[in-house]
mmCIF file of C-alpha atoms in Angstrom:
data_model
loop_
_atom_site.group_PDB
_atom_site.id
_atom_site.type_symbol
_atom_site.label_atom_id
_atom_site.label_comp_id
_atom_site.label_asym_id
_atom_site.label_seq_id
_atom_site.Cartn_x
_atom_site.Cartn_y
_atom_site.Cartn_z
ATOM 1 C CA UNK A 1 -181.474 -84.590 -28.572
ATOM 2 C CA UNK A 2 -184.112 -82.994 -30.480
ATOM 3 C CA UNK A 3 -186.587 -80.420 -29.506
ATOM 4 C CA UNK A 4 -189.932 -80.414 -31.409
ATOM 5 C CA UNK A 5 -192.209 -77.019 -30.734
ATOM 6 C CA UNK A 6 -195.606 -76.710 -31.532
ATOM 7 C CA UNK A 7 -197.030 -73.039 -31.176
ATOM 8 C CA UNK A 8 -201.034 -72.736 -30.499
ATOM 9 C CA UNK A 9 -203.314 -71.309 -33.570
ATOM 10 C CA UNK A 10 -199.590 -70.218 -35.094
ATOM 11 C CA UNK A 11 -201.273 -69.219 -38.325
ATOM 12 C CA UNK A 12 -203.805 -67.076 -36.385
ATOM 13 C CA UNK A 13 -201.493 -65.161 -34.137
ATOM 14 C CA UNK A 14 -198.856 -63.703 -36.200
ATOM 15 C CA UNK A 15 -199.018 -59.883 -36.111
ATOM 16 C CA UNK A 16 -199.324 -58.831 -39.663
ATOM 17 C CA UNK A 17 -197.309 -55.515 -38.703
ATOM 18 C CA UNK A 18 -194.393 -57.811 -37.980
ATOM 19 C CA UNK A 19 -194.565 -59.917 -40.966
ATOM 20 C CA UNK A 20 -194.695 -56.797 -42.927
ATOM 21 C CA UNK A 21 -191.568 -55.464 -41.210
ATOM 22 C CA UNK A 22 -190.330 -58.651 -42.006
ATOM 23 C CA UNK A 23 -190.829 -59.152 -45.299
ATOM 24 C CA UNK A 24 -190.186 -55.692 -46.372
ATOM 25 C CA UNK A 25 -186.617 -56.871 -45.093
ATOM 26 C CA UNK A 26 -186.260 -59.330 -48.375
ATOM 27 C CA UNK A 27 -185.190 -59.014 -51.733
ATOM 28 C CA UNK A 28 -188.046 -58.958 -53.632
ATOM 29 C CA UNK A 29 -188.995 -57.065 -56.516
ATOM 30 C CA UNK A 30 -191.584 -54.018 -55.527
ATOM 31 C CA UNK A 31 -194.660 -55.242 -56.784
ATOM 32 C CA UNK A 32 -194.385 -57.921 -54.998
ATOM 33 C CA UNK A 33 -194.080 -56.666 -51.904
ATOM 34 C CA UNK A 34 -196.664 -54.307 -52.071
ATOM 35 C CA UNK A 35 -199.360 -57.194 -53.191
ATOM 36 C CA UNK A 36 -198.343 -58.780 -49.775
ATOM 37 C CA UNK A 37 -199.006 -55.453 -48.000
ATOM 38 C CA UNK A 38 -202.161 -54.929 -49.811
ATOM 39 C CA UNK A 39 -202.978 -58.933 -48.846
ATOM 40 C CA UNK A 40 -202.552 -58.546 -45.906
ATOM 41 C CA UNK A 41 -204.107 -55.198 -44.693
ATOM 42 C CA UNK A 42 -207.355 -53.934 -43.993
ATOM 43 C CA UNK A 43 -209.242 -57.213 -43.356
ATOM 44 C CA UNK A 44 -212.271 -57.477 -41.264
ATOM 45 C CA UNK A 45 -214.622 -59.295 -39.609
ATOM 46 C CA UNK A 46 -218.115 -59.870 -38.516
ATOM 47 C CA UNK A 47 -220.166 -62.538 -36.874
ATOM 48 C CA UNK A 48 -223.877 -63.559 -37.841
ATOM 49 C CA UNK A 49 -225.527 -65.534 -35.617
ATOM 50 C CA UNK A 50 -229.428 -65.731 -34.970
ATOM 51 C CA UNK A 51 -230.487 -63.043 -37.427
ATOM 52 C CA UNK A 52 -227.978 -60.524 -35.605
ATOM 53 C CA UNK A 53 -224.809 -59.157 -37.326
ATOM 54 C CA UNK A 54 -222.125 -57.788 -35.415
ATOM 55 C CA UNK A 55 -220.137 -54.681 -36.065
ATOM 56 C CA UNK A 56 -216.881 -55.073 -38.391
ATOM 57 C CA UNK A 57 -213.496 -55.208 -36.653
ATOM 58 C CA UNK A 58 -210.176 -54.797 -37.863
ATOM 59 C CA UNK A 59 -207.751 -57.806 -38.355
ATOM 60 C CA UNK A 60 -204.187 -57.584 -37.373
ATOM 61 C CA UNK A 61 -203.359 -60.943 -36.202
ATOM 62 C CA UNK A 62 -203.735 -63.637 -38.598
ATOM 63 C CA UNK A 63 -202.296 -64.922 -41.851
ATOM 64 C CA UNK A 64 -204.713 -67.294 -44.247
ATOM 65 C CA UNK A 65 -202.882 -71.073 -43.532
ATOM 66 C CA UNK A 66 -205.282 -72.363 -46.249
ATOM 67 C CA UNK A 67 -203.823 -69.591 -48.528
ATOM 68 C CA UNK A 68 -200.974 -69.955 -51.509
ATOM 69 C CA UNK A 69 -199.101 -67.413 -49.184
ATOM 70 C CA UNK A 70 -200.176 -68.494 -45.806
ATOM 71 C CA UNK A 71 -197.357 -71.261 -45.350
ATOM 72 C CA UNK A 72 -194.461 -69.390 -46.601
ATOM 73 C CA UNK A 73 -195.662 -66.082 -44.667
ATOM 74 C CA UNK A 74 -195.063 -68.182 -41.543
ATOM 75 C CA UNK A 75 -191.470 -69.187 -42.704
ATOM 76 C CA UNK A 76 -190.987 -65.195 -43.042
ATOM 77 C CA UNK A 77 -192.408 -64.758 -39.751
ATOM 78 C CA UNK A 78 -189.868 -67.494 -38.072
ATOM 79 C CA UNK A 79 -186.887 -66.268 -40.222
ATOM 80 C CA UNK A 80 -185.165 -64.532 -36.928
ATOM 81 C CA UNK A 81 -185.370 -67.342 -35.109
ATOM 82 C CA UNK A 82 -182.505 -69.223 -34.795
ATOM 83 C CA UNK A 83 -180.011 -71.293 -32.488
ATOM 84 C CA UNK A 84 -177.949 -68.824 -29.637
ATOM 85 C CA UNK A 85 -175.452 -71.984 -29.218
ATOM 86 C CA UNK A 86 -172.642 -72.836 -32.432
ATOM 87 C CA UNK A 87 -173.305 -76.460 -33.300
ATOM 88 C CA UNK A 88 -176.986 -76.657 -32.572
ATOM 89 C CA UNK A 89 -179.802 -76.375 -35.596
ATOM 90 C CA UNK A 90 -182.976 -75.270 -36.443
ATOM 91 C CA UNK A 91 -185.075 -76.911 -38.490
ATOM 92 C CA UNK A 92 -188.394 -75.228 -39.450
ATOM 93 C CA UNK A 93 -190.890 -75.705 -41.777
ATOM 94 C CA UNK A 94 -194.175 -73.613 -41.591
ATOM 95 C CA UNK A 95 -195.299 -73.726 -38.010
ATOM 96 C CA UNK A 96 -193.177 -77.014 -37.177
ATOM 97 C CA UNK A 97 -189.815 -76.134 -35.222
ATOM 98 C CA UNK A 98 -187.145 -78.327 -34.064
ATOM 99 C CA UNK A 99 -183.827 -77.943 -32.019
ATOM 100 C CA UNK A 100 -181.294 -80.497 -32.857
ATOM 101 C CA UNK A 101 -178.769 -80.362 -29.895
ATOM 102 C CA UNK A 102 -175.771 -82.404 -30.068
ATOM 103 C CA UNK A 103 -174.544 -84.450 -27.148
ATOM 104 C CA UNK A 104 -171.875 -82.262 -27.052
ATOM 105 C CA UNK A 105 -174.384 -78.971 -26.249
ATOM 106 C CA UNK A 106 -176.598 -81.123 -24.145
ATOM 107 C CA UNK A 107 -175.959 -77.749 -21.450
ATOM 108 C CA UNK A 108 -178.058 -75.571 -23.529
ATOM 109 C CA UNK A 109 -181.049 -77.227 -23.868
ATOM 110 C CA UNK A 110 -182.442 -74.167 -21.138
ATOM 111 C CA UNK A 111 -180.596 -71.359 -22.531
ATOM 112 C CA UNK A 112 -182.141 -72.787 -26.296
ATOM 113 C CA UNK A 113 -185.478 -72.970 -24.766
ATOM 114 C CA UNK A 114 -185.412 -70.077 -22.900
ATOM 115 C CA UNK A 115 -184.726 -67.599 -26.281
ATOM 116 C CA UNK A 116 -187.377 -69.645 -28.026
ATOM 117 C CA UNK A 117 -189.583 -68.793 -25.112
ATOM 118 C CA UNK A 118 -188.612 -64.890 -25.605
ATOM 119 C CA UNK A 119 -188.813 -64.617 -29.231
ATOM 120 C CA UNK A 120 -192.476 -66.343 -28.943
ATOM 121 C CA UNK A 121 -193.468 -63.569 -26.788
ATOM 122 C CA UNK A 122 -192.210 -60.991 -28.892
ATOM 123 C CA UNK A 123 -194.074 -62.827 -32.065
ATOM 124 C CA UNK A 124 -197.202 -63.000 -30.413
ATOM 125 C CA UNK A 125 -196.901 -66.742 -30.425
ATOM 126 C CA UNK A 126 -197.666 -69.378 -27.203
ATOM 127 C CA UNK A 127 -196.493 -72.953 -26.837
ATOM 128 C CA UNK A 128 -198.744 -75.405 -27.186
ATOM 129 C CA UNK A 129 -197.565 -77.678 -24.651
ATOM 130 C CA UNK A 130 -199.479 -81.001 -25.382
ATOM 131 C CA UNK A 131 -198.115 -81.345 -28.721
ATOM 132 C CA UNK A 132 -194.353 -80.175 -27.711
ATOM 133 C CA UNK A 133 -191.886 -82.552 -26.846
ATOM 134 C CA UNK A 134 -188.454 -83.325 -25.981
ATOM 135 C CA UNK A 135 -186.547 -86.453 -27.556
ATOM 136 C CA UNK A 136 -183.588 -87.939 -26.234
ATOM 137 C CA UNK A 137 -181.858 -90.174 -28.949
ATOM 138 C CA UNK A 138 -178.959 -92.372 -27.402
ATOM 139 C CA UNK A 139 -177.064 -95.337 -29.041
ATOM 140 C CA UNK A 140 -177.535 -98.420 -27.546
ATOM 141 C CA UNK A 141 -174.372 -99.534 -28.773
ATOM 142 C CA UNK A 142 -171.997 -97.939 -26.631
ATOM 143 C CA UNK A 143 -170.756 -99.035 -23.338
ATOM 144 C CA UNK A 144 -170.916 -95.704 -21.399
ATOM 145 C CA UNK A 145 -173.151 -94.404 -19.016
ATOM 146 C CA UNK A 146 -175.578 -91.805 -19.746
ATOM 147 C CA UNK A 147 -177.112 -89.783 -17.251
ATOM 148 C CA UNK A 148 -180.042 -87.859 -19.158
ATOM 149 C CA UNK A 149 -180.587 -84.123 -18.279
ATOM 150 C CA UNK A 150 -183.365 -82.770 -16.061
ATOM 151 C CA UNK A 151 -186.869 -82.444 -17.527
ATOM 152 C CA UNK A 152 -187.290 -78.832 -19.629
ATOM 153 C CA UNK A 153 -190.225 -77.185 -17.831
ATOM 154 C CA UNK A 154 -193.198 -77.524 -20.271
ATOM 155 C CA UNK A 155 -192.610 -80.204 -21.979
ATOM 156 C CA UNK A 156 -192.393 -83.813 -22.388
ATOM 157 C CA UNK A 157 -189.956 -85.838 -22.827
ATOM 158 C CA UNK A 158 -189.339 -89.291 -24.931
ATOM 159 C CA UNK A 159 -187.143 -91.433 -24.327
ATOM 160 C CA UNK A 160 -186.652 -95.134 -25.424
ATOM 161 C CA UNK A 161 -190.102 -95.444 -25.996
ATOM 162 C CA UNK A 162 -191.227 -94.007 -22.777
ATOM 163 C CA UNK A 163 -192.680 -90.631 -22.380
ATOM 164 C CA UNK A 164 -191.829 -88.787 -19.286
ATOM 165 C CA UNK A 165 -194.258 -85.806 -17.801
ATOM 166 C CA UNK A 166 -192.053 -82.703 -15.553
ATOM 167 C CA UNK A 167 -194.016 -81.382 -12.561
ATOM 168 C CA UNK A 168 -195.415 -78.948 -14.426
ATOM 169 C CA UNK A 169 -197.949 -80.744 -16.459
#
């Protein structure tokens, strides 16, 4: 079974005090670090519309996806998270995510889900349920029955082609 997340505006939500936390955490030479910090603080904003400027406003949510470092400052961001259940992986790359869950593990599909859920909240992160999906791969091959799990709450699941929407949607 494999879990692929999608976050909402991933790029744009990541706390830049956390990433600098987090990065300040590897073992990089100094000036390097304290580029990133430089990088990353004190940006602002304004809007113009109709001959009217708005004030500035600070920025501390956001990293620059179009940006050499934006990518990789994601991967930083996502370094603590991880599987809570031996034999299950992660497999990230930028804002993509994916839980790879043995049939063996099938039983903690929630308890997966459910510190994915927490460690999005405490990133400042939100599912973006259209684009999240659950896949159950079986092999056709084999004689035995398989009785697939109940639906995770928020998203999808595929199966054999067929996409199947929980209650919730």
């Amino acid at each position: 079974m494999v879990i692929a997340l999608d976050f909402s505006k991933a790029f744009d939500t990541v706390r830049q005090a956390n990433l600098l936390r987090k990065i300040a955490l590897l073992n990089i030479p100094d000036p390097v670090h304290n580029w990133l910090v430089e990088f990353f603080n004190d940006h602002t904003h304004c809007t113009r519309f109709s001959g009217f400027v708005s004030g500035f406003q600070r920025i501390t949510a956001s990293i620059i996806q179009g940006s050499a470092v934006g990518p990789v400052s994601f991967v930083i961001n996502a370094s603590d998270l991880s599987t809570v259940t031996p034999g299950n992986r992660m497999i990230k790359y930028a804002n993509d995510t994916y839980i790879v869950i043995p049939a063996c593990n099938i039983q903690s599909r929630v308890t997966e889900r459910e510190h994915v859920a927490d460690w999005v909240q405490k990133n400042n992160l939100k599912f973006n349920r259209a684009k999240s999906v659950e896949t159950v791969i079986t092999d056709s091959r084999r004689k035995s029955n398989y009785t697939a799990p109940p639906i995770l709450p928020d998203i999808c699941r595929v199966e054999n082609g067929t996409s199947h929407i929980n209650e919730y949607d």
